[in-house]
Coordinates of C-alpha atoms in Angstrom, one line a residue:
M178 CA 32.9 -17.3 62.7
K179 CA 36.1 -18.0 64.7
K180 CA 35.9 -13.8 65.2
F181 CA 32.1 -13.6 66.3
F182 CA 33.0 -16.7 69.1
A183 CA 35.8 -14.5 70.0
S184 CA 34.0 -11.6 70.5
C185 CA 31.2 -13.5 72.6
S186 CA 33.7 -14.5 74.5
C187 CA 35.2 -11.4 75.3
L188 CA 31.7 -9.7 76.5
I189 CA 30.9 -12.5 78.6
L190 CA 34.4 -12.5 80.8
L191 CA 33.5 -8.6 81.1
L192 CA 30.4 -9.5 82.7
S193 CA 31.5 -12.5 84.5
L194 CA 34.9 -10.1 86.0
S195 CA 32.4 -6.9 86.7
G196 CA 29.9 -9.6 88.7
C197 CA 26.6 -8.3 86.8
S198 CA 24.9 -9.8 84.7
P199 CA 22.8 -8.3 81.4
G200 CA 19.6 -8.3 83.7
A201 CA 21.1 -6.9 86.6
V202 CA 22.6 -3.9 84.7
I203 CA 19.2 -3.2 83.7
D204 CA 17.7 -4.2 86.6
R205 CA 19.6 -1.1 88.6
F206 CA 17.4 1.2 86.6
V207 CA 14.0 -0.2 87.1
S208 CA 11.3 1.9 88.2
T209 CA 8.1 0.9 90.0
E210 CA 4.6 2.4 91.4
D211 CA 5.0 -0.4 94.2
S212 CA 7.6 1.3 96.5
S213 CA 6.0 -1.2 99.1
V214 CA 7.6 -4.5 97.3
Q215 CA 11.2 -5.0 98.0
E216 CA 13.6 -7.4 95.6
T217 CA 16.6 -8.4 95.2
V218 CA 18.6 -9.5 91.7
Q219 CA 21.6 -11.8 92.7
D220 CA 21.6 -10.9 96.2
K221 CA 21.5 -6.9 95.4
P222 CA 19.0 -4.4 96.3
R223 CA 17.0 -3.5 93.7
V224 CA 16.9 0.4 93.0
Y225 CA 13.5 2.0 93.1
M226 CA 12.7 5.6 91.0
D227 CA 9.7 7.5 92.5
E228 CA 7.8 10.3 92.5
I229 CA 5.7 12.0 94.8
R230 CA 3.6 15.4 94.3
G231 CA 2.9 18.5 96.4
I232 CA 2.9 21.6 96.8
L233 CA 5.9 23.8 98.0
Q234 CA 6.3 25.1 101.3
D235 CA 9.7 26.6 101.7
F236 CA 12.9 25.7 100.4
T237 CA 16.4 26.6 101.9
G238 CA 18.9 26.5 99.3
S239 CA 19.4 22.7 99.9
Q240 CA 16.4 21.3 101.1
V241 CA 12.7 21.6 99.7
T242 CA 9.3 21.1 102.2
I243 CA 6.3 20.0 100.4
L244 CA 2.7 19.0 101.6
S245 CA 1.6 15.9 100.1
D246 CA -1.8 14.4 101.0
K247 CA -2.0 16.5 104.6
T248 CA 1.5 15.1 105.0
L249 CA 5.0 17.4 105.1
Y250 CA 8.1 16.0 103.6
T251 CA 11.5 17.7 103.4
F252 CA 14.5 16.1 101.1
D253 CA 17.6 16.7 101.1
V254 CA 17.8 18.0 96.9
S255 CA 22.3 18.9 97.9
Q256 CA 22.5 16.5 94.9
A257 CA 19.2 16.8 92.6
S258 CA 18.3 19.6 89.6
L259 CA 16.1 22.2 90.4
E260 CA 14.2 21.9 86.9
C261 CA 11.0 24.0 87.7
Q262 CA 10.3 26.5 85.0
G263 CA 8.5 28.7 87.2
G264 CA 11.2 28.4 90.1
M265 CA 10.5 28.1 93.6
I266 CA 7.3 29.4 94.3
T267 CA 5.6 28.6 97.6
G268 CA 2.0 27.3 96.8
D269 CA 3.0 26.1 93.5
E270 CA 2.6 22.1 92.9
V271 CA 6.0 20.5 92.3
S272 CA 7.2 16.7 91.8
I273 CA 9.9 15.3 93.4
I274 CA 11.6 12.5 91.4
Y275 CA 13.6 10.6 94.1
E276 CA 15.3 6.8 94.5
G277 CA 15.0 4.6 97.1
Q278 CA 11.5 4.1 99.3
L279 CA 9.7 6.5 101.6
E280 CA 8.4 5.1 105.1
D281 CA 5.7 7.5 105.9
S282 CA 7.0 11.5 105.8
D283 CA 11.0 10.1 106.6
T284 CA 13.1 11.0 103.6
S285 CA 16.7 10.1 105.0
N286 CA 16.6 6.6 103.0
V287 CA 15.9 8.4 100.1
K288 CA 18.0 10.4 97.3
A289 CA 16.4 13.0 95.9
L290 CA 17.4 13.7 92.0
K291 CA 15.2 16.0 90.7
V292 CA 12.6 19.1 91.6
V293 CA 10.4 19.6 88.5
D294 CA 7.0 21.3 87.5
E295 CA 3.9 19.0 88.7
Y296 CA 3.1 17.4 85.1
H297 CA -1.0 17.1 86.4
K298 CA -1.2 20.5 87.3
K299 CA -4.9 21.2 88.4
T300 CA -4.3 25.2 88.4
D301 CA -1.8 27.4 87.4
L302 CA -0.2 30.1 90.0
E303 CA -2.2 33.3 89.2
D304 CA -1.0 36.6 89.2
R305 CA -1.8 38.2 92.8
T306 CA -1.9 41.7 93.8
I307 CA -1.4 43.0 97.4
K308 CA -1.3 47.0 98.4
G309 CA 0.6 48.9 101.2
T310 CA 2.6 51.2 102.5
V311 CA 6.4 51.5 102.0
L312 CA 8.0 50.9 105.7
D313 CA 11.5 49.5 104.1
L314 CA 13.7 49.7 100.9
T315 CA 16.4 48.0 100.1
L316 CA 18.5 46.7 97.4
N317 CA 16.9 43.4 97.0
T318 CA 13.7 44.3 99.1
I319 CA 10.6 45.9 100.2
T320 CA 8.6 45.7 103.8
I321 CA 5.1 47.1 103.1
K322 CA 2.1 47.5 105.9
S323 CA -0.7 45.8 104.1
E324 CA -4.5 46.8 103.8
K325 CA -5.2 44.5 106.6
G326 CA -2.1 45.6 109.0
N327 CA 0.5 43.3 108.2
T328 CA 4.0 43.6 107.6
V329 CA 5.4 41.6 104.8
M330 CA 9.0 42.0 103.4
F331 CA 8.6 40.8 99.8
P332 CA 12.1 40.3 97.5
S333 CA 12.6 42.8 94.9
A334 CA 15.7 41.5 92.7
G335 CA 15.4 41.8 89.3
T336 CA 12.1 43.5 90.1
R337 CA 10.7 46.0 87.8
Q338 CA 10.0 49.0 89.8
Y339 CA 8.1 52.6 89.0
Y340 CA 7.2 55.0 91.0
E341 CA 5.6 58.0 89.0
N342 CA 5.6 60.5 92.2
G343 CA 8.5 59.1 93.8
I344 CA 9.1 56.9 96.9
K345 CA 9.9 56.9 100.6
K346 CA 8.5 55.9 104.1
G347 CA 4.4 55.6 103.4
T348 CA 4.0 56.2 100.2
P349 CA 1.4 53.7 99.0
V350 CA 2.6 50.5 96.2
Y351 CA 0.9 47.8 94.4
L352 CA 2.5 44.7 94.2
H353 CA 2.1 41.8 91.7
Y354 CA 3.4 38.6 92.1
K355 CA 3.0 34.9 91.8
G356 CA 2.9 32.3 94.8
K357 CA 1.5 32.1 98.1
I358 CA 2.5 34.2 101.5
L359 CA 2.8 32.0 104.3
S360 CA 2.4 32.8 108.0
T361 CA 4.8 31.6 110.7
D362 CA 4.2 29.8 114.0
D363 CA 5.2 33.4 115.6
T364 CA 2.6 35.1 113.4
G365 CA 4.8 37.0 110.7
Y366 CA 4.5 36.1 107.4
N367 CA 7.1 34.4 104.8
A368 CA 7.3 36.1 101.0
N369 CA 10.4 34.7 100.7
H370 CA 9.7 32.3 98.1
L371 CA 7.2 34.7 96.2
K372 CA 8.1 36.0 92.0
V373 CA 7.6 39.5 92.6
L374 CA 6.4 40.8 88.9
S375 CA 6.5 44.8 89.5
I376 CA 6.2 47.3 92.4
S377 CA 4.8 50.8 91.8
D378 CA 2.8 53.2 93.2
I379 CA 0.2 53.3 90.1
D380 CA -1.9 50.1 89.0
P381 CA -1.4 49.1 86.7
L382 CA 1.7 50.3 86.1
N383 CA 1.8 52.2 82.5
V384 CA 5.2 54.0 81.8
P385 CA 4.7 57.0 80.0
K386 CA 6.1 56.7 76.6
P387 CA 8.5 59.8 75.7
T388 CA 7.2 62.8 74.5
P389 CA 9.0 64.7 71.3
T390 CA 10.8 67.5 73.6
P391 CA 9.1 71.0 72.5
A392 CA 11.3 73.7 72.1
P393 CA 12.6 75.2 74.8
E394 CA 11.3 78.5 76.1
E395 CA 13.3 81.5 75.5
N396 CA 16.1 81.4 78.6
A397 CA 14.8 78.3 79.7
P398 CA 16.8 75.7 81.9
K399 CA 18.4 72.8 79.3
E400 CA 17.9 69.5 80.7
Q401 CA 20.8 67.6 80.9
K402 CA 21.9 63.9 82.3
L403 CA 24.3 62.7 84.7
F404 CA 25.0 59.1 84.1
C405 CA 25.5 57.2 87.4
I406 CA 26.3 53.5 88.9
I407 CA 24.1 52.5 91.9
Q408 CA 25.8 51.4 94.8
N409 CA 23.7 50.7 97.4
V410 CA 19.3 52.4 98.7
S411 CA 18.2 52.8 101.9
Q412 CA 14.1 53.6 102.4
N413 CA 14.2 57.0 99.3
T414 CA 17.6 58.2 99.1
L415 CA 19.8 55.9 96.2
H416 CA 23.7 55.4 96.7
T417 CA 25.8 56.1 93.8
I418 CA 29.0 56.8 91.8
L419 CA 29.4 59.4 89.1
E420 CA 30.4 57.1 86.3
G421 CA 34.2 57.1 85.5
T422 CA 35.0 58.5 88.7
D423 CA 35.0 57.7 92.6
T424 CA 32.6 60.8 93.0
S425 CA 29.5 60.0 95.3
L426 CA 26.0 60.9 94.7
A427 CA 23.1 60.4 97.3
L428 CA 19.8 61.0 95.1
D429 CA 17.0 61.8 96.6
M430 CA 13.9 59.9 95.4
T431 CA 11.5 61.2 97.1
A432 CA 9.2 63.3 95.2
L433 CA 10.9 62.1 91.8
P434 CA 10.0 60.2 89.0
C435 CA 12.0 56.8 89.2
Y436 CA 11.9 54.3 86.9
F437 CA 14.2 50.7 86.9
P438 CA 13.3 48.0 84.4
G439 CA 15.2 45.8 85.9
G440 CA 15.2 46.6 89.4
I441 CA 17.4 48.5 91.7
A442 CA 20.3 46.3 91.4
E443 CA 24.6 47.1 92.7
G444 CA 26.6 48.0 89.7
S445 CA 23.2 48.4 87.7
H446 CA 23.2 52.5 85.8
V447 CA 20.9 55.2 86.4
S448 CA 20.3 58.4 84.1
V449 CA 19.8 61.7 86.2
I450 CA 18.1 64.1 84.5
Y451 CA 18.5 67.4 85.7
T452 CA 18.6 71.3 85.3
G453 CA 21.3 73.4 86.0
E454 CA 25.4 73.6 86.3
F455 CA 27.0 70.4 87.2
N456 CA 29.8 71.4 89.3
G457 CA 31.4 67.7 89.2
T458 CA 31.3 66.7 92.4
T459 CA 28.1 68.1 94.4
L460 CA 24.8 68.2 93.3
D461 CA 24.6 71.7 95.3
G462 CA 22.6 74.2 92.5
L463 CA 21.2 71.3 90.5
T464 CA 17.4 70.6 90.3
I465 CA 16.7 67.1 89.7
L466 CA 13.8 65.8 87.0
G467 CA 13.8 61.9 87.6
I468 CA 15.6 58.6 87.5
T469 CA 15.8 56.0 84.9
G470 CA 17.6 52.9 85.6
E471 CA 19.0 50.8 81.9
N472 CA 17.5 48.3 80.9
P473 CA 18.6 44.8 80.7
A474 CA 16.2 43.4 78.5
S475 CA 18.4 45.7 75.4
E476 CA 21.7 44.5 76.5
K477 CA 23.9 41.9 75.6
D478 CA 24.8 39.4 78.3
S479 CA 28.3 40.4 78.2
R480 CA 27.7 44.0 79.1
I481 CA 25.2 43.2 81.7
S482 CA 26.2 44.7 85.0
F483 CA 23.5 43.9 87.4
R484 CA 25.0 42.2 91.4
I485 CA 23.9 40.8 94.3
T486 CA 26.6 39.9 97.4
G487 CA 25.7 37.3 99.7
S488 CA 27.0 34.1 101.9
I489 CA 26.5 31.3 99.9
I490 CA 23.4 29.1 102.2
G491 CA 22.3 26.3 100.2
S492 CA 23.3 24.3 96.9
T493 CA 22.2 21.9 94.6
S494 CA 23.4 20.4 91.5
N495 CA 22.5 23.3 89.3
T496 CA 22.1 26.2 91.5
V497 CA 23.7 28.2 94.8
T498 CA 21.3 30.2 96.7
I499 CA 22.9 33.0 98.9
Q500 CA 21.6 35.2 102.0
T501 CA 22.1 39.2 101.1
Y502 CA 22.7 41.8 104.1
D503 CA 19.4 42.7 103.8
N504 CA 18.2 38.9 104.6
A505 CA 17.0 38.3 100.9
M506 CA 17.0 34.2 99.9
I507 CA 18.1 34.2 96.1
T508 CA 18.9 31.4 93.8
F509 CA 20.5 31.0 90.9
R510 CA 21.5 29.3 88.5
T511 CA 25.0 27.8 87.5
D512 CA 25.2 25.3 85.1
Q513 CA 25.8 28.3 82.3
A514 CA 27.9 30.8 84.7
Q515 CA 31.3 31.6 84.5
N516 CA 32.8 30.3 87.8
A517 CA 35.9 32.6 89.0
S518 CA 34.9 32.1 92.5
T519 CA 37.8 30.2 94.7
G520 CA 36.0 28.7 97.3
D521 CA 34.3 26.1 95.1
L522 CA 30.8 27.4 96.0
A523 CA 31.0 25.8 99.7
I524 CA 28.1 26.7 102.2
G525 CA 29.5 30.3 104.0
C526 CA 31.3 31.4 100.9
R527 CA 30.9 35.2 99.6
V528 CA 29.9 35.9 96.4
R529 CA 29.1 38.3 94.3
I530 CA 27.0 37.2 90.8
T531 CA 27.0 39.0 88.0
Y532 CA 22.8 38.0 86.4
N533 CA 20.2 39.1 83.7
P534 CA 17.1 40.2 85.2
A535 CA 15.3 40.1 81.7
A536 CA 16.4 36.3 81.3
S537 CA 14.6 35.4 84.9
A538 CA 11.3 38.1 84.1
Q539 CA 9.0 35.2 84.8
T540 CA 10.6 32.8 87.6
N541 CA 13.0 33.1 91.2
I542 CA 15.5 31.2 89.8
Y543 CA 17.7 33.8 88.2
S544 CA 20.2 33.4 85.0
C545 CA 23.5 33.6 86.5
L546 CA 26.2 35.0 84.4
K547 CA 29.4 34.9 86.8
I548 CA 30.4 34.2 90.0
E549 CA 33.3 36.0 91.9
D550 CA 34.5 36.4 95.6
A551 CA 32.8 38.8 97.1

């Protein structure tokens, strides 16, 4: 019995020293539906947690703008976690869980804790299709002129791409995507935060299955393969280096069947099918028959070499967003990543991120494997 009374005395002493009663500790975590009432417990303000639902309009990497009941709200989410399964897709319904009390559309006095999928979604994001002609192709973007005459730049990082008849300026293509293309004040279009699912010059996208190689005719040229690593792409030219060497090879994709299951990414591998005699340094005398990129879905994470390089423009508690040389804004989850960078992921730092496109097939927040200084 003496031990019991001694334990109680210690507990009371600890609570009195901390200045908190058991009720006050609990009250700090009480949430309320009525955000218009301000209460105090022992002369300390009660901390309120609430939720606002809306349609995602924009995401900068550290700020989220939503439209809720015809009012725009912009939240600082630099300390929040992003937990949307489909990613940060414009036009999607999301909920922002925050601490504090909103005053009209002023969010400066609240702290965002989480951005999550809307629990009471009225509609799911539908798969959309747009047809247009190619104006430009880079590692992380594709710019098209739509059938309505609008010029739109789409994010293409990690996107499955197949060009049965090759790719060049003017090639008609179909893009399948989720999200909403937003118009801007200068009559432009913002497609930065869509999820592009596939790009192809045929629709539906059906990649021919390999067929048994027929017995070669007498004196027919033998098909062979070169293995290369992608460095860059500009319009119809894929810039590579021959694997295991420093030899640069520029591949003209104008009239070749080209298939990239995980997109066109720096560091990823391609197989170049050709006939002729390779001299070890140039493509002179070769007939290139096709280009096929590696399939990240069939590789272990330890063998993945898909990379994106850019400067950090924003972050949250579990993501980092970078802007690339071709003006793509790409967000990565960092909670499972190996961070070998030295800049503490500060805004402005240039980083090279290794990721697995197959792990993010339905979301535009990519699963990051490794972060390094660029």
